[in-house]
Short mmCIF file of C-alpha atoms in Angstrom, two decimals:
data_model
loop_
_atom_site.label_atom_id
_atom_site.label_comp_id
_atom_site.label_asym_id
_atom_site.label_seq_id
_atom_site.Cartn_x
_atom_site.Cartn_y
_atom_site.Cartn_z
CA UNK A 1 89.02 119.79 77.38
CA UNK A 2 85.67 119.45 79.12
CA UNK A 3 85.25 116.91 81.86
CA UNK A 4 83.73 113.69 80.44
CA UNK A 5 80.10 113.15 81.47
CA UNK A 6 78.59 110.34 79.44
CA UNK A 7 79.56 106.72 79.94
CA UNK A 8 81.19 106.63 76.51
CA UNK A 9 83.22 109.77 77.24
CA UNK A 10 84.33 108.49 80.63
CA UNK A 11 85.48 105.15 79.22
CA UNK A 12 87.41 106.88 76.44
CA UNK A 13 89.04 109.32 78.87
CA UNK A 14 90.29 106.53 81.15
CA UNK A 15 91.29 104.17 78.32
CA UNK A 16 93.42 106.74 76.48
CA UNK A 17 95.06 108.34 79.52
CA UNK A 18 98.81 107.90 79.81
CA UNK A 19 99.92 105.18 82.25
CA UNK A 20 103.19 104.32 83.94
CA UNK A 21 104.60 101.70 86.32
CA UNK A 22 103.62 102.10 89.96
CA UNK A 23 106.91 100.62 91.15
CA UNK A 24 109.23 98.92 88.68
CA UNK A 25 108.23 97.11 85.53
CA UNK A 26 108.68 93.76 87.30
CA UNK A 27 105.65 94.19 89.54
CA UNK A 28 103.39 94.79 86.49
CA UNK A 29 101.34 97.40 88.34
CA UNK A 30 100.49 100.50 86.32
CA UNK A 31 98.45 103.61 86.93
CA UNK A 32 97.49 106.96 85.47
CA UNK A 33 100.49 109.21 84.99
CA UNK A 34 101.87 112.42 83.54
CA UNK A 35 105.26 112.99 81.97
CA UNK A 36 106.80 116.07 83.63
CA UNK A 37 110.24 115.97 82.01
CA UNK A 38 111.31 119.48 81.06
CA UNK A 39 111.33 118.83 77.33
CA UNK A 40 107.61 117.98 77.63
CA UNK A 41 106.70 121.19 79.47
CA UNK A 42 105.78 124.28 77.48
CA UNK A 43 107.81 127.28 78.68
CA UNK A 44 107.32 130.84 77.39
CA UNK A 45 110.65 130.81 75.55
CA UNK A 46 113.99 129.04 75.26
CA UNK A 47 115.65 131.34 77.81
CA UNK A 48 113.12 130.36 80.49
CA UNK A 49 113.53 126.69 79.57
CA UNK A 50 117.30 126.97 79.99
CA UNK A 51 116.80 128.66 83.35
CA UNK A 52 114.52 125.80 84.37
CA UNK A 53 117.24 123.24 83.69
CA UNK A 54 119.59 125.18 85.98
CA UNK A 55 116.94 125.30 88.72
CA UNK A 56 116.39 121.53 88.82
CA UNK A 57 118.94 121.14 91.62
CA UNK A 58 117.60 124.07 93.66
CA UNK A 59 115.39 122.72 96.47
CA UNK A 60 113.21 125.78 97.02
CA UNK A 61 112.29 125.82 93.33
CA UNK A 62 109.90 122.96 94.10
CA UNK A 63 108.39 124.11 97.40
CA UNK A 64 105.06 125.22 95.90
CA UNK A 65 105.15 122.29 93.48
CA UNK A 66 105.43 119.82 96.37
CA UNK A 67 102.83 121.69 98.41
CA UNK A 68 100.35 121.37 95.55
CA UNK A 69 100.90 117.61 95.40
CA UNK A 70 100.64 117.30 99.19
CA UNK A 71 97.28 119.10 99.12
CA UNK A 72 95.95 116.50 96.68
CA UNK A 73 97.07 113.66 98.94
CA UNK A 74 95.45 115.23 102.00
CA UNK A 75 92.31 116.17 100.07
CA UNK A 76 91.83 112.53 99.17
CA UNK A 77 92.59 111.33 102.70
CA UNK A 78 95.67 109.55 101.30
CA UNK A 79 93.47 106.89 99.66
CA UNK A 80 94.91 108.28 96.45
CA UNK A 81 98.33 109.92 96.31
CA UNK A 82 100.63 111.43 93.71
CA UNK A 83 104.31 110.47 93.71
CA UNK A 84 107.24 110.61 91.33
CA UNK A 85 108.49 107.54 89.49
CA UNK A 86 110.90 106.83 86.68
CA UNK A 87 114.68 106.72 86.57
CA UNK A 88 114.97 110.50 86.87
CA UNK A 89 111.64 111.10 88.62
CA UNK A 90 110.22 112.36 85.34
CA UNK A 91 106.70 110.95 85.85
CA UNK A 92 103.99 111.79 88.33
CA UNK A 93 101.93 108.68 89.05
CA UNK A 94 98.60 108.17 90.80
CA UNK A 95 98.82 105.62 93.63
CA UNK A 96 96.38 103.93 95.95
CA UNK A 97 97.28 104.16 99.60
CA UNK A 98 96.11 105.17 103.03
CA UNK A 99 97.32 105.98 106.51
CA UNK A 100 98.40 103.69 109.33
CA UNK A 101 99.48 103.98 112.94
CA UNK A 102 103.28 104.04 113.30
CA UNK A 103 103.04 102.56 116.79
CA UNK A 104 105.05 105.35 118.43
CA UNK A 105 103.83 106.06 121.96
CA UNK A 106 106.27 108.66 123.28
CA UNK A 107 108.89 111.15 122.13
CA UNK A 108 111.71 113.34 123.38
CA UNK A 109 110.83 117.06 123.18
CA UNK A 110 114.55 117.93 123.23
CA UNK A 111 115.91 115.91 120.30
CA UNK A 112 112.76 114.47 118.70
CA UNK A 113 113.67 110.82 119.23
CA UNK A 114 110.58 108.59 119.15
CA UNK A 115 109.87 105.49 121.21
CA UNK A 116 107.38 102.62 120.95
CA UNK A 117 106.86 102.50 124.71
CA UNK A 118 104.62 104.62 126.90
CA UNK A 119 106.71 106.86 129.12
CA UNK A 120 106.23 107.16 132.86
CA UNK A 121 106.24 110.87 133.48
CA UNK A 122 109.47 112.16 135.01
CA UNK A 123 111.14 108.75 135.04
CA UNK A 124 111.62 107.43 131.49
CA UNK A 125 114.47 109.22 129.76
CA UNK A 126 115.43 109.55 126.12
CA UNK A 127 118.01 106.97 125.13
CA UNK A 128 119.85 109.54 123.04
CA UNK A 129 120.01 112.77 125.03
CA UNK A 130 118.69 111.62 128.45
CA UNK A 131 115.91 114.21 128.61
CA UNK A 132 112.49 113.08 129.97
CA UNK A 133 110.22 111.57 127.32
CA UNK A 134 106.61 112.64 126.80
CA UNK A 135 103.66 110.56 125.63
CA UNK A 136 101.76 111.34 122.46
CA UNK A 137 98.16 112.42 123.04
CA UNK A 138 96.98 110.84 119.76
CA UNK A 139 98.11 108.09 117.38
CA UNK A 140 101.05 109.04 115.17
CA UNK A 141 99.97 108.27 111.62
CA UNK A 142 102.00 107.85 108.46
CA UNK A 143 100.97 107.58 104.82
CA UNK A 144 101.65 104.48 102.74
CA UNK A 145 101.17 103.49 99.11
CA UNK A 146 100.63 100.18 97.35
CA UNK A 147 102.00 99.12 94.00
CA UNK A 148 98.68 97.76 92.74
CA UNK A 149 97.24 99.01 89.48
CA UNK A 150 94.74 101.85 89.46
CA UNK A 151 92.07 101.40 86.83
CA UNK A 152 92.35 98.89 84.01
CA UNK A 153 95.85 98.49 82.49
CA UNK A 154 94.17 97.03 79.39
CA UNK A 155 91.95 100.09 79.00
CA UNK A 156 88.83 97.92 78.93
CA UNK A 157 86.12 99.44 81.14
CA UNK A 158 83.15 97.76 79.52
CA UNK A 159 82.32 95.76 82.67
CA UNK A 160 82.50 98.75 85.02
CA UNK A 161 79.26 100.18 86.34
CA UNK A 162 78.63 103.87 85.69
CA UNK A 163 78.97 104.86 89.34
CA UNK A 164 82.45 103.31 89.60
CA UNK A 165 83.46 104.92 86.31
CA UNK A 166 82.40 108.35 87.55
CA UNK A 167 84.28 107.90 90.84
CA UNK A 168 87.50 107.01 89.03
CA UNK A 169 87.06 109.79 86.49
CA UNK A 170 86.67 112.29 89.32
CA UNK A 171 89.95 111.11 90.87
CA UNK A 172 91.89 111.10 87.61
CA UNK A 173 90.46 114.48 86.62
CA UNK A 174 91.59 115.88 89.97
CA UNK A 175 94.98 114.23 89.40
CA UNK A 176 95.39 115.96 86.02
CA UNK A 177 94.29 119.35 87.34
CA UNK A 178 96.69 119.01 90.27
CA UNK A 179 99.63 118.14 88.03
CA UNK A 180 98.81 121.11 85.79
CA UNK A 181 98.71 123.39 88.84
CA UNK A 182 102.01 122.01 90.16
CA UNK A 183 103.70 122.55 86.80
CA UNK A 184 102.42 126.14 86.71
CA UNK A 185 104.02 126.84 90.09
CA UNK A 186 107.40 125.69 88.75
CA UNK A 187 107.05 127.72 85.56
CA UNK A 188 106.13 130.78 87.63
CA UNK A 189 109.22 130.21 89.79
CA UNK A 190 111.45 130.14 86.70
CA UNK A 191 109.97 133.46 85.56
CA UNK A 192 111.16 135.22 88.71
CA UNK A 193 114.24 133.29 89.83
CA UNK A 194 117.53 131.96 88.55
CA UNK A 195 120.06 129.48 89.90
CA UNK A 196 123.18 130.80 91.58
CA UNK A 197 126.10 129.17 93.34
CA UNK A 198 127.06 129.91 96.92
CA UNK A 199 129.86 128.53 99.06
CA UNK A 200 128.58 127.58 102.50
CA UNK A 201 130.34 126.21 105.55
CA UNK A 202 128.78 123.02 106.86
CA UNK A 203 129.69 122.02 110.44
CA UNK A 204 130.54 118.35 110.80
CA UNK A 205 131.52 116.07 113.67
CA UNK A 206 134.96 114.51 113.34
CA UNK A 207 137.04 112.24 115.55
CA UNK A 208 140.30 113.58 116.95
CA UNK A 209 142.95 112.18 119.29
CA UNK A 210 143.64 113.45 122.79
CA UNK A 211 145.96 112.41 125.58
CA UNK A 212 144.65 109.93 128.09
CA UNK A 213 143.24 111.55 131.22
CA UNK A 214 141.20 114.10 129.31
CA UNK A 215 143.88 116.79 129.01
CA UNK A 216 143.64 118.91 125.92
#
């Protein structure tokens, strides 16, 4: 499919694009979306599809997938972001958003604990591990999203000026290309990997009793 150029093509592209809720159905916000459930993805054969189902619970199967999505978010300065939605996370949805200052002023280099207060060098200690805190040299930013609709839920773009249409088409076109690229990374992973089970020992902190006085 060629990228729409004329006003008529752009309106048709936006009006017929799949949409999904930005949060839950109750907030009535919708945006452009893609269904990424496995039965909607075209795999080379049934064996690869079966392998893909087994890999759904393997974290590193989605490393490149997630990196591809993260690149889109950064590329658009977080004004537009892609996130999962749906009961099983089966939809990728285009969100509006941005970045904001978290308000953190200092941190502990030993344990990573953050603090909203400026630290006096050598004096202010971490409340968790008691190591000296350090001040950030720049604002600590975090990304946020809103649940507002992107585009026209009704599909009616007749009142939009051509410049605004083109800007939205560019974003949605980038969204589609990014989702396609992310899906390809997962398919490629399934071609070269399979799920396997391992038994691992996970250390955990437990409470035990001991005699008074500290004797073991």
